mmCIF file of C-alpha atoms and ligand atoms in Angstrom:
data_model
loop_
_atom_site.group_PDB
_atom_site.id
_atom_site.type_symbol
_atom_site.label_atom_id
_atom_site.label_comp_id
_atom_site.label_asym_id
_atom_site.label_seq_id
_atom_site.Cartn_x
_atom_site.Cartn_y
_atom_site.Cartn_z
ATOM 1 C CA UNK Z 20 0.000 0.000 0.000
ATOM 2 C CA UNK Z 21 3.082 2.476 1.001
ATOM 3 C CA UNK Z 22 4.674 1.418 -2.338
ATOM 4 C CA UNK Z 23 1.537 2.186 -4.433
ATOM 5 C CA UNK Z 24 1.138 5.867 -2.846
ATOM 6 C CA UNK Z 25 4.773 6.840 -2.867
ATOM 7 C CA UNK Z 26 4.285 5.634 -7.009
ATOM 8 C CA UNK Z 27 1.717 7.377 -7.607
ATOM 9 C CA UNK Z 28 2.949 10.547 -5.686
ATOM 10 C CA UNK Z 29 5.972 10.048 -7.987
ATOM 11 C CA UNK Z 30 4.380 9.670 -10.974
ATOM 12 C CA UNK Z 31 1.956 12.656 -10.316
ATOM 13 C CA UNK Z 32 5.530 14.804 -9.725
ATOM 14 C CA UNK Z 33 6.245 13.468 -13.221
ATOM 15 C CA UNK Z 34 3.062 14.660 -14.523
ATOM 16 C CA UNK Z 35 3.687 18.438 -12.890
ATOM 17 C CA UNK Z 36 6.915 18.880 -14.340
ATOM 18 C CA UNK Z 37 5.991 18.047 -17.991
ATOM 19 C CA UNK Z 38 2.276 19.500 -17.501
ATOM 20 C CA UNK Z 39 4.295 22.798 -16.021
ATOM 21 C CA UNK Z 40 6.632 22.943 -19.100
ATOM 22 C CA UNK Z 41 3.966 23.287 -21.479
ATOM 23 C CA UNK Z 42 1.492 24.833 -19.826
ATOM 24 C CA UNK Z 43 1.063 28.669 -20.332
ATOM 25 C CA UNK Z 44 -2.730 28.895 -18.111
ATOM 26 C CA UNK Z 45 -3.410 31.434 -15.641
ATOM 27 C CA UNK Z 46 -4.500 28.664 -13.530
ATOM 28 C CA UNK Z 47 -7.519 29.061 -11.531
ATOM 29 C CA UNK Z 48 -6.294 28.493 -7.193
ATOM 30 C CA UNK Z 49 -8.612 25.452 -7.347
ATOM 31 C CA UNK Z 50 -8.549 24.019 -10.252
ATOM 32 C CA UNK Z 51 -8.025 20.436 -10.850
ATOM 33 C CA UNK Z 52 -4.802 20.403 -12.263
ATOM 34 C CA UNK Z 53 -1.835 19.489 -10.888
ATOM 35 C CA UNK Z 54 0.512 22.376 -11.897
ATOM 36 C CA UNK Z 55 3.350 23.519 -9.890
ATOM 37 C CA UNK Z 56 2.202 27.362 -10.156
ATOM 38 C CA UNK Z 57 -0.495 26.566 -7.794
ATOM 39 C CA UNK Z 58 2.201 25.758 -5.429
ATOM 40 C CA UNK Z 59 5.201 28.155 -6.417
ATOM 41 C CA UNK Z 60 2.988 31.361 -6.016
ATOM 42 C CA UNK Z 61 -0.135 32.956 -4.029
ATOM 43 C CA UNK Z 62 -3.417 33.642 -5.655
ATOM 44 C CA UNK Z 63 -4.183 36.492 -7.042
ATOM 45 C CA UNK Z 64 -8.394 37.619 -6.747
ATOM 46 C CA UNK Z 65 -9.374 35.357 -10.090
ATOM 47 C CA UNK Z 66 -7.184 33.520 -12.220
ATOM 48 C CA UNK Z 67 -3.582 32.117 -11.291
ATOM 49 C CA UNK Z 68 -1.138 34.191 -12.962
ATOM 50 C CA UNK Z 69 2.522 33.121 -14.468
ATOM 51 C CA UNK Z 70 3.026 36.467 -16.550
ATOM 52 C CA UNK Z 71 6.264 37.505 -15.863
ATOM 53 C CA UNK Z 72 7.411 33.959 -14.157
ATOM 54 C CA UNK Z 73 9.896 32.310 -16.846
ATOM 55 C CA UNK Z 74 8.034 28.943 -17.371
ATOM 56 C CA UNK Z 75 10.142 25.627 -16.454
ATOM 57 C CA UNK Z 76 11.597 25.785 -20.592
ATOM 58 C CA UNK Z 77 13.340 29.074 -20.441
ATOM 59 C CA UNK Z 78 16.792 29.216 -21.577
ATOM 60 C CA UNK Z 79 15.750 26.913 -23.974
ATOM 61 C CA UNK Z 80 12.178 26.158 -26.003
ATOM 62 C CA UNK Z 81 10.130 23.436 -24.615
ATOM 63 C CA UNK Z 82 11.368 21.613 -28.124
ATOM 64 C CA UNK Z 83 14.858 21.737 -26.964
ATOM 65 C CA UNK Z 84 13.729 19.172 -23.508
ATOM 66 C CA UNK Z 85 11.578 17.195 -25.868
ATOM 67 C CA UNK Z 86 13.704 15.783 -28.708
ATOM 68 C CA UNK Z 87 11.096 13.647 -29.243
ATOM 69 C CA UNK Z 88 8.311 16.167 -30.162
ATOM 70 C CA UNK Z 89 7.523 16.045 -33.862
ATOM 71 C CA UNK Z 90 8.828 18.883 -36.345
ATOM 72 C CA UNK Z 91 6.351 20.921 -38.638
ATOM 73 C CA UNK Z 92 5.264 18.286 -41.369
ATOM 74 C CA UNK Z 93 5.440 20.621 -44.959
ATOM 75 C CA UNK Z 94 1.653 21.024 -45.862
ATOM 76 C CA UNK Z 95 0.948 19.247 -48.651
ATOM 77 C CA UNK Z 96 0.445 20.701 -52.414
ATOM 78 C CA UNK Z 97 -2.981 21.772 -52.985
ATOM 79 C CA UNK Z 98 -3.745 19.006 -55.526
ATOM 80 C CA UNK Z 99 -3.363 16.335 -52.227
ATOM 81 C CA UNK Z 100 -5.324 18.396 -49.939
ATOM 82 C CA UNK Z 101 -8.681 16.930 -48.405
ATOM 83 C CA UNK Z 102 -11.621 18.763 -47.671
ATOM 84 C CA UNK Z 103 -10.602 19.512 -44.553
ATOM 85 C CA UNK Z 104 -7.032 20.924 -45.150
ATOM 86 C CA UNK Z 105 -8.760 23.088 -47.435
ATOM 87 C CA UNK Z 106 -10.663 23.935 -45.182
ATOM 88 C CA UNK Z 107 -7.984 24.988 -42.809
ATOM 89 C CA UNK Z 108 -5.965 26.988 -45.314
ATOM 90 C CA UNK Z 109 -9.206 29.027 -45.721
ATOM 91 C CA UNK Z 110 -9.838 29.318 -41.798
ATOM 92 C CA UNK Z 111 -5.841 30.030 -41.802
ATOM 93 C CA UNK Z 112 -6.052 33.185 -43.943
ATOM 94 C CA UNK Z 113 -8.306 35.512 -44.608
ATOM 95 C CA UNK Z 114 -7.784 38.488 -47.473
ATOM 96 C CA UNK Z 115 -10.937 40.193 -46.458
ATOM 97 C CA UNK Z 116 -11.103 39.935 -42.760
ATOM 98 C CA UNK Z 117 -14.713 40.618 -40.754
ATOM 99 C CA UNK Z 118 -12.708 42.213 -38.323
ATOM 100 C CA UNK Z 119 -13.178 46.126 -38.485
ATOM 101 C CA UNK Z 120 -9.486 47.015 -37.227
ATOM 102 C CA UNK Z 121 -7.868 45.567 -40.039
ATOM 103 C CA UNK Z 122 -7.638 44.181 -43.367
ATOM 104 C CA UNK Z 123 -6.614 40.947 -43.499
ATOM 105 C CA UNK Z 124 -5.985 38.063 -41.133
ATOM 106 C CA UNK Z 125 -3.203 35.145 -41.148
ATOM 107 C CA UNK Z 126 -2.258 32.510 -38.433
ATOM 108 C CA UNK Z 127 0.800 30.653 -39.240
ATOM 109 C CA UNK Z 128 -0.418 27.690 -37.414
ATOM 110 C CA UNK Z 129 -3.836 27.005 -35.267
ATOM 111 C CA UNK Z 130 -4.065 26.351 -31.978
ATOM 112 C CA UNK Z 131 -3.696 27.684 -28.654
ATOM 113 C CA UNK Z 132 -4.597 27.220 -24.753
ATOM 114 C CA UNK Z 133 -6.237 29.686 -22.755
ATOM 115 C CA UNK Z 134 -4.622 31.697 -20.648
ATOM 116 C CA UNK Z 135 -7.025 34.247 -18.581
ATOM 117 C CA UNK Z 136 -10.435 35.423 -18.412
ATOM 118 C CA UNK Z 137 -10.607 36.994 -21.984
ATOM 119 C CA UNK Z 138 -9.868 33.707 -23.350
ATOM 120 C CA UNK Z 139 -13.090 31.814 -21.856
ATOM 121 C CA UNK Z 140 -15.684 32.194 -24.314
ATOM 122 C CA UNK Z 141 -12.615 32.402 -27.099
ATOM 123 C CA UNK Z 142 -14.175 31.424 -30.778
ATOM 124 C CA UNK Z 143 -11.239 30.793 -32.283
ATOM 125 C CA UNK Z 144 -11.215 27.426 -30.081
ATOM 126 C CA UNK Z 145 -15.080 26.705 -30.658
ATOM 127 C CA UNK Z 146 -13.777 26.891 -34.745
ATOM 128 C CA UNK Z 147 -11.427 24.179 -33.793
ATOM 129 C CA UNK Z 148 -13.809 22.056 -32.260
ATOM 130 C CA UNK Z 149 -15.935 22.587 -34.903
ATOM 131 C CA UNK Z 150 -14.019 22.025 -37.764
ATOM 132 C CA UNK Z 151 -11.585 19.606 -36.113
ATOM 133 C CA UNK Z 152 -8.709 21.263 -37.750
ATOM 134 C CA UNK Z 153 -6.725 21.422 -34.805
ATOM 135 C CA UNK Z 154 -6.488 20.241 -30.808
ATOM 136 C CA UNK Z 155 -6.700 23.133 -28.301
ATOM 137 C CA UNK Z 156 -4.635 23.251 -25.244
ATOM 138 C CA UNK Z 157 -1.562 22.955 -23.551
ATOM 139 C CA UNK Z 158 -1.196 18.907 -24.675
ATOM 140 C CA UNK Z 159 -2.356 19.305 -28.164
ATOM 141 C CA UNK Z 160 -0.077 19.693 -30.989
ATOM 142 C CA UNK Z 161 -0.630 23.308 -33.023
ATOM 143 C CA UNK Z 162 -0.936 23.146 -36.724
ATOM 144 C CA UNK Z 163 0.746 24.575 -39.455
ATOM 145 C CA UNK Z 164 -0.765 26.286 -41.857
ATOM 146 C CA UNK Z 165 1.458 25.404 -44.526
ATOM 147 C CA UNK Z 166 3.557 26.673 -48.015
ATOM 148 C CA UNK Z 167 1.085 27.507 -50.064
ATOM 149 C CA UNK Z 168 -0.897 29.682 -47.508
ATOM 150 C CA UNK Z 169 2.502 31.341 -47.103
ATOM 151 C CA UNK Z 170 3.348 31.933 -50.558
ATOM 152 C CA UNK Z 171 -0.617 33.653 -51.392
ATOM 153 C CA UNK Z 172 0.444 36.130 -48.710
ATOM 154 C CA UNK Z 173 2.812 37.686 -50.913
ATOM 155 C CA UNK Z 174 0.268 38.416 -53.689
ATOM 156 C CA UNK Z 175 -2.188 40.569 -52.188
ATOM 157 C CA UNK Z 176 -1.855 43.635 -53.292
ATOM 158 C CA UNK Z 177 -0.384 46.621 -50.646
ATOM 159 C CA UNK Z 178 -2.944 49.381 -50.323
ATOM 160 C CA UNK Z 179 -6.330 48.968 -48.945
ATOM 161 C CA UNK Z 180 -8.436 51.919 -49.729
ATOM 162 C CA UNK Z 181 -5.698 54.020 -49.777
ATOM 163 C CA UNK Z 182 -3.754 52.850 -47.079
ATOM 164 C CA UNK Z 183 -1.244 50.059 -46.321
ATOM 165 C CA UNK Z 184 -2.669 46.755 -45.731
ATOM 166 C CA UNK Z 185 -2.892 45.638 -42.341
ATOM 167 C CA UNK Z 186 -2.736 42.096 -41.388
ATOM 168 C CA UNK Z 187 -3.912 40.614 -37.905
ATOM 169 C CA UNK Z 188 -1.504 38.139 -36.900
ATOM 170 C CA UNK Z 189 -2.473 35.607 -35.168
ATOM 171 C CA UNK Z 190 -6.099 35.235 -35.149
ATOM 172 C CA UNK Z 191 -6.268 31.352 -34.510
ATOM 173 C CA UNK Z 192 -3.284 31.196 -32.289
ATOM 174 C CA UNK Z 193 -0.598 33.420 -30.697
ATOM 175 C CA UNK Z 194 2.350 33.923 -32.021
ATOM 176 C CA UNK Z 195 4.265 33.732 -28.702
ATOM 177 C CA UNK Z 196 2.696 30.681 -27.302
ATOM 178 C CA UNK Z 197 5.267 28.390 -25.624
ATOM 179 C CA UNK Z 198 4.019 25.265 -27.437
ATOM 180 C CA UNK Z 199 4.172 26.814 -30.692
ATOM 181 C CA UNK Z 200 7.673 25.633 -32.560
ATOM 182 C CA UNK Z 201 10.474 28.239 -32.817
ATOM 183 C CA UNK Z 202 11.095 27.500 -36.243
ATOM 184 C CA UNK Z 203 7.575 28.156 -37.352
ATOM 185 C CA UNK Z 204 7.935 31.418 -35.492
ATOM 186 C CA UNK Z 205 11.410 32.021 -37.252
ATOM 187 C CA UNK Z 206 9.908 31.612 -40.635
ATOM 188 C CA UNK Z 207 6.831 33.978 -39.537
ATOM 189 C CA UNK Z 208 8.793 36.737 -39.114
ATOM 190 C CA UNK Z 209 10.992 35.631 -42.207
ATOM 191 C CA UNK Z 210 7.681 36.465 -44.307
ATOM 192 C CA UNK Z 211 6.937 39.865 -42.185
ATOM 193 C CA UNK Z 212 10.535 40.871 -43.150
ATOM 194 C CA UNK Z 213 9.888 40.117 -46.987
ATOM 195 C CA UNK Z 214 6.998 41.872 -47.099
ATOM 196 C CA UNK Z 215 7.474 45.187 -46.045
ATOM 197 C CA UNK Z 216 4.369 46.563 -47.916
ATOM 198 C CA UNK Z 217 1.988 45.427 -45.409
ATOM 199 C CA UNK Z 218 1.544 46.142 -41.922
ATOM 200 C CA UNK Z 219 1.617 43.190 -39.443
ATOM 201 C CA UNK Z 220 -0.394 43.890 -36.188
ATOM 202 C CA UNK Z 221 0.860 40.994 -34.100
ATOM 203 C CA UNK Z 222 -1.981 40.744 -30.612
ATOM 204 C CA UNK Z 223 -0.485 38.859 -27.521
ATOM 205 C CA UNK Z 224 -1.628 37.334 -24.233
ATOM 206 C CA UNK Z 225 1.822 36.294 -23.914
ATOM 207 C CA UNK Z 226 4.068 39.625 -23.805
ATOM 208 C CA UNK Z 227 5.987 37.675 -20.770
ATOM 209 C CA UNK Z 228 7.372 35.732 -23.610
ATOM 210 C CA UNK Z 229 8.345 38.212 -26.237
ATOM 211 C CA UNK Z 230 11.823 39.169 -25.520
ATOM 212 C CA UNK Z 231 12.837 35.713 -26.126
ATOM 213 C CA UNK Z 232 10.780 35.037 -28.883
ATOM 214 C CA UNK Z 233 11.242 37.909 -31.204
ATOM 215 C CA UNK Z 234 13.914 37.426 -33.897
ATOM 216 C CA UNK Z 235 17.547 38.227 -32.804
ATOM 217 C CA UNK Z 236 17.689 41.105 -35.386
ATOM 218 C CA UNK Z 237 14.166 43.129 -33.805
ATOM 219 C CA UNK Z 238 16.657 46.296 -32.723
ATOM 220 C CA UNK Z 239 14.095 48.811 -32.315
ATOM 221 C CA UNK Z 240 11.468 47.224 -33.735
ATOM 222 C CA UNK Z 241 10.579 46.306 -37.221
ATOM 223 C CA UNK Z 242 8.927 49.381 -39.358
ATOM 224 C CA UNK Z 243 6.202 47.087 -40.526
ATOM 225 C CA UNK Z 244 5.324 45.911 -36.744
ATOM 226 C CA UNK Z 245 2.392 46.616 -34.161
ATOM 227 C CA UNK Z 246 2.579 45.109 -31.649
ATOM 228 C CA UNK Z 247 -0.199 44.765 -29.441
ATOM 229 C CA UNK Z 248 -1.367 43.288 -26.105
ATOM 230 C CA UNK Z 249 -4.987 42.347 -24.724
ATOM 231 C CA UNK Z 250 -5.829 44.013 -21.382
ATOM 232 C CA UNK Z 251 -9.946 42.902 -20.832
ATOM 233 C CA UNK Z 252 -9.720 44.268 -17.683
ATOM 234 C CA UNK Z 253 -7.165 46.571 -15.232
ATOM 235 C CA UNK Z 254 -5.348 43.943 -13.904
ATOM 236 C CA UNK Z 255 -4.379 42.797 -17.175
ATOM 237 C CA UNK Z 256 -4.006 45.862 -18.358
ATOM 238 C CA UNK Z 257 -1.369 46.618 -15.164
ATOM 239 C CA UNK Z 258 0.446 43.339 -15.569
ATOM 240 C CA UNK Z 259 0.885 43.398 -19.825
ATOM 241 C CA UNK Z 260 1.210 46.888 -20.967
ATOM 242 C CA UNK Z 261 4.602 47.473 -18.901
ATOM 243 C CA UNK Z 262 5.731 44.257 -20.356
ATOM 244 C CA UNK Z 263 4.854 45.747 -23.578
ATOM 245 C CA UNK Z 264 5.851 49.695 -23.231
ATOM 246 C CA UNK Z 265 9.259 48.697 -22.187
ATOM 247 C CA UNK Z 266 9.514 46.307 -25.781
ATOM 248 C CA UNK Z 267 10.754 48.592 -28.790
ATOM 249 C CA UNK Z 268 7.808 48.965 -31.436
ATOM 250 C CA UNK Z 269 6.845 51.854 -33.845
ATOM 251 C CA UNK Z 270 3.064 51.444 -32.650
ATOM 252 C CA UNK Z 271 2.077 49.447 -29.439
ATOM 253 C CA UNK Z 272 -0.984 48.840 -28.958
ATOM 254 C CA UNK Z 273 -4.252 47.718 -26.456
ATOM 255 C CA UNK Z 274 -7.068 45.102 -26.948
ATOM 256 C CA UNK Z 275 -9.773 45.612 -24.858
ATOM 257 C CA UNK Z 276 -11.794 43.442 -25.967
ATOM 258 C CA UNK Z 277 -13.775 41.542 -24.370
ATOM 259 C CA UNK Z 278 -13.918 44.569 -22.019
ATOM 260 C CA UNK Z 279 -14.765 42.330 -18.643
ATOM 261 C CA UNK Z 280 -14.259 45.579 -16.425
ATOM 262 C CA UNK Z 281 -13.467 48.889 -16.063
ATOM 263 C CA UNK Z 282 -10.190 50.057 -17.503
ATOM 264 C CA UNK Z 283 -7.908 53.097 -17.129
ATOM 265 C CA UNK Z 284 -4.698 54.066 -18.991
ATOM 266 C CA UNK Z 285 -4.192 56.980 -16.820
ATOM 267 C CA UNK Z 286 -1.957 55.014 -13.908
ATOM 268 C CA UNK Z 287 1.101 53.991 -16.491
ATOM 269 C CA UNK Z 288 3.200 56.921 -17.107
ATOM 270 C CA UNK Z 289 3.844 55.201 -20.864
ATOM 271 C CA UNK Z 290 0.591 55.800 -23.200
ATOM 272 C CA UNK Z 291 -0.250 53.508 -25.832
ATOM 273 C CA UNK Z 292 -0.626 54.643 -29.122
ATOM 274 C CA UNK Z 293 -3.714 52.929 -30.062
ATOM 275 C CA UNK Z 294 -6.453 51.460 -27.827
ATOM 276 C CA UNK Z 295 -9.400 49.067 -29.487
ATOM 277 C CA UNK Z 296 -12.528 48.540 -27.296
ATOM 278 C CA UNK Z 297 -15.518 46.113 -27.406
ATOM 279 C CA UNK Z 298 -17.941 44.351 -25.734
ATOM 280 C CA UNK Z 299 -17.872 40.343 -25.600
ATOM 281 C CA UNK Z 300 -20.371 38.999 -28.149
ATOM 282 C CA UNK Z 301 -21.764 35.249 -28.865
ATOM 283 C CA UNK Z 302 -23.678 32.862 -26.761
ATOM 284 C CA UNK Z 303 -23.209 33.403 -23.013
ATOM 285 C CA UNK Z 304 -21.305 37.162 -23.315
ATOM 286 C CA UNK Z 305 -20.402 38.674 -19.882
ATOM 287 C CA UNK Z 306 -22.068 42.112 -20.278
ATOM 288 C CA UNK Z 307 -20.254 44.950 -20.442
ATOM 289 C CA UNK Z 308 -20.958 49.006 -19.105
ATOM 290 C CA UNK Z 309 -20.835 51.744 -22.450
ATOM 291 C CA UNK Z 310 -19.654 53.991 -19.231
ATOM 292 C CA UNK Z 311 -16.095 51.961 -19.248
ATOM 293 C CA UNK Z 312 -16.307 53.083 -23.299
ATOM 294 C CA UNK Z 313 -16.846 56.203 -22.809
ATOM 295 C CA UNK Z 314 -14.562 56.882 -19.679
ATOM 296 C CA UNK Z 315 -11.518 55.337 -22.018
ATOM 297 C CA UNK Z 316 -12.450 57.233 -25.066
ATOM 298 C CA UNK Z 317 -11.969 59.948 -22.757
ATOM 299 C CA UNK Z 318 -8.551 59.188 -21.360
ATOM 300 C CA UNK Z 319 -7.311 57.963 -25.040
ATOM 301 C CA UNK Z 320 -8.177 61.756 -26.204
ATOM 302 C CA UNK Z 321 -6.513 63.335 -23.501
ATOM 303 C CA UNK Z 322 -3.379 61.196 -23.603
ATOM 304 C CA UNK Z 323 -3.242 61.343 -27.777
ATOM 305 C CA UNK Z 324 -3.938 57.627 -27.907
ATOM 306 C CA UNK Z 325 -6.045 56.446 -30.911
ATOM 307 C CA UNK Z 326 -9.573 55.306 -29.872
ATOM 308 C CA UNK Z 327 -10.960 52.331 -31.836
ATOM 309 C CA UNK Z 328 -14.624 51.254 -30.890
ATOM 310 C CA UNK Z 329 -15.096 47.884 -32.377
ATOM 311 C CA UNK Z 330 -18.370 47.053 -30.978
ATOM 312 C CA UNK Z 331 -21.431 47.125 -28.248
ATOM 313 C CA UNK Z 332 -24.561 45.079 -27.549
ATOM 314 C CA UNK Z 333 -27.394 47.062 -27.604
ATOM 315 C CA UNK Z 334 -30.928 45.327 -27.305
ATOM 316 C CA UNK Z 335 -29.038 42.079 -27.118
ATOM 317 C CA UNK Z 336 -27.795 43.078 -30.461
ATOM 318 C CA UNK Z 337 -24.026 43.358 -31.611
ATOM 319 C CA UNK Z 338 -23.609 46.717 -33.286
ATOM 320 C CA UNK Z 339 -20.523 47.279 -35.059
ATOM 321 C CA UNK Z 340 -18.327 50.504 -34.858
ATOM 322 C CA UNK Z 341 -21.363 51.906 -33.257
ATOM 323 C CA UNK Z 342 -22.178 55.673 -32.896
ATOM 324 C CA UNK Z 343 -20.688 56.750 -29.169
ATOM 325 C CA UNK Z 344 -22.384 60.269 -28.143
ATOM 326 C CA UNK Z 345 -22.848 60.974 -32.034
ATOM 327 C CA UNK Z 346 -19.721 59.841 -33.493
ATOM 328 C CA UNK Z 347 -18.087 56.841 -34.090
ATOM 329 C CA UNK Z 348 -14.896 56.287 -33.241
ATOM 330 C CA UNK Z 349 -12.691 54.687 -35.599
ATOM 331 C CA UNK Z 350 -9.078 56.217 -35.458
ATOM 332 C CA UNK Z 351 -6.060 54.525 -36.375
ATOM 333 C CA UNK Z 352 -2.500 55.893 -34.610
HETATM 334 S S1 SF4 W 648 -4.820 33.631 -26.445
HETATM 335 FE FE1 SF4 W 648 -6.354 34.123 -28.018
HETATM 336 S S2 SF4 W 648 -6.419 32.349 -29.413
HETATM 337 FE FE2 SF4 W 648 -5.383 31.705 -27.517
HETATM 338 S S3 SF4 W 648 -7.035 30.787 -26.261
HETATM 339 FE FE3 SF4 W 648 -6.818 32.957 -25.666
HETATM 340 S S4 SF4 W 648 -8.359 34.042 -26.926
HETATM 341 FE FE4 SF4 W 648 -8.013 32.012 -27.864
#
């Protein structure tokens, strides 16, 4: 009987260390799993929070402890894709995007894990599920999206109504998820360097992990580079945007969206230079106050911060870009 618990206590060790390796979560104080953060640190009011802690990999990608983990299989031509690879390449990349602060979407690969409150309801997971073209997660393996996808990127044309084409990056993933692999991320920002025509707006969760994930050569930041963080609340806001005003960009900017609470810029000395807002949409959306809005839009026009005002339910209704005191707000830095 002592031998079978002291096994099982070692194998559940076993089970922290690689679950703690891969495992980016905010973890909630009681959740189930077994993860050494619940141990290593005290509980903040929500979610259990590793921003800022170097996970168990650092000094070295979790691929470097895991020889065994497979490399990025080359996507196959599109004569040999199924129905559902096709259908992934579409998912993958979109030239006209639905989403009003940009142009165009791409996500190098798919697949992700949550990692705080503004991921719970996250769609691009319930598109996974749905299409089964990828496993979600901190065990399941992210997908590339493959060559071809790559290579179409390089055709769109430049200008957008006048302006340079911006491309969300990554709307199906992050690009500076620990389970993603390094040389997928390598070759991402291998295309955003060849293709200085477009503007890459690269969105976070992760900005813990960006000074070791962005290419050796970033200096001051690439001209062609937004970088951006999501903030759904203060606390988020408080813990990310330092991360992020102290990382060299030529435009930083907020998500806040889904706006979960209140949120003010004016605490951080450091402004951002643009600041998108919405309310969480879909079945089961946590409401949210068109006083936190306004009190931001406020704040973003004293501090010269672009105020973007993506959407708000009114009537249980999604309205996009919707009029705010007789104007809608739609500025780009
Ligand atoms: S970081 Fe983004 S893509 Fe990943 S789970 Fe959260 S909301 Fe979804």
């Amino acid at each position: 009987m002592r031998n079978a618990a002291l096994s099982w206590f070692a194998k559940s060790l076993i089970f922290n260390a690689h679950h703690t390796q891969k495992c980016d979560a905010e973890h909630h104080p009681l959740s189930a799993c077994f993860c050494m953060h619940i141990v290593l640190h005290s509980a903040p009011p929500y979610y259990y929070v590793i921003e800022g802690v170097p996970p168990l990999g650092v000094g070295g990608t979790p691929f470097d402890r895991e020889g065994s983990r497979r490399l990025p299989q080359p996507f196959p031509s599109q004569s040999n894709l199924n129905g559902k690879a096709q259908r992934q390449r579409r998912i993958a990349m979109g030239l006209n995007s639905a989403i009003e602060w940009c142009d165009s979407s791409f996500s190098p690969w798919t697949g992700c894990q949550k990692v705080s409150p503004g991921c719970d309801h996250c769609y691009a997971e319930a598109w996974a599920e749905r299409y089964k073209f990828c496993g979600w997660g901190p065990h399941a393996d992210r997908r590339f999206s493959g060559g071809k996808t790559w290579t179409a990127i390089r055709r769109w044309s430049p200008l957008v109504d006048g302006h340079r084409r911006r491309i969300f990056s990554a709307e199906l993933a992050d690009i500076f998820d620990n389970k993603a692999h390094p040389i997928w991320r390598s070759q991402f920002f291998d295309l955003v360097r060849e293709t200085p025509q477009f503007d890459w707006l690269i969105l976070t969760k992760r900005p813990e992990n960006m000074a070791r994930m962005l290419p050796s050569d970033w200096g001051s930041g690439y001209p062609n580079v937004w970088l951006g963080v999501t903030a759904e609340d203060q606390p988020h806001y408080d813990r990310r945007w330092p991360i992020l005003a102290a990382t060299p960009a030529p435009v930083r900017f907020i998500s806040y969206e889904p706006a979960l609470g209140p949120l003010s810029i004016a605490r951080h000395e450091a402004k951002p230079d643009w600041l998108i807002a919405g309310c969480e949409s879909g079945r089961g959306a946590r409401p949210s106050d068109e006083d936190w809005f306004r009190a931001i839009r406020d704040e973003c026009l004293e501090t010269g911060t672009a105020f973007f005002l993506k959407q708000v339910m009114r009537n249980r209704r999604k309205v996009s870009t919707p009029e705010l005191d007789g104007q809608r707000w739609t500025q780009w830095p």
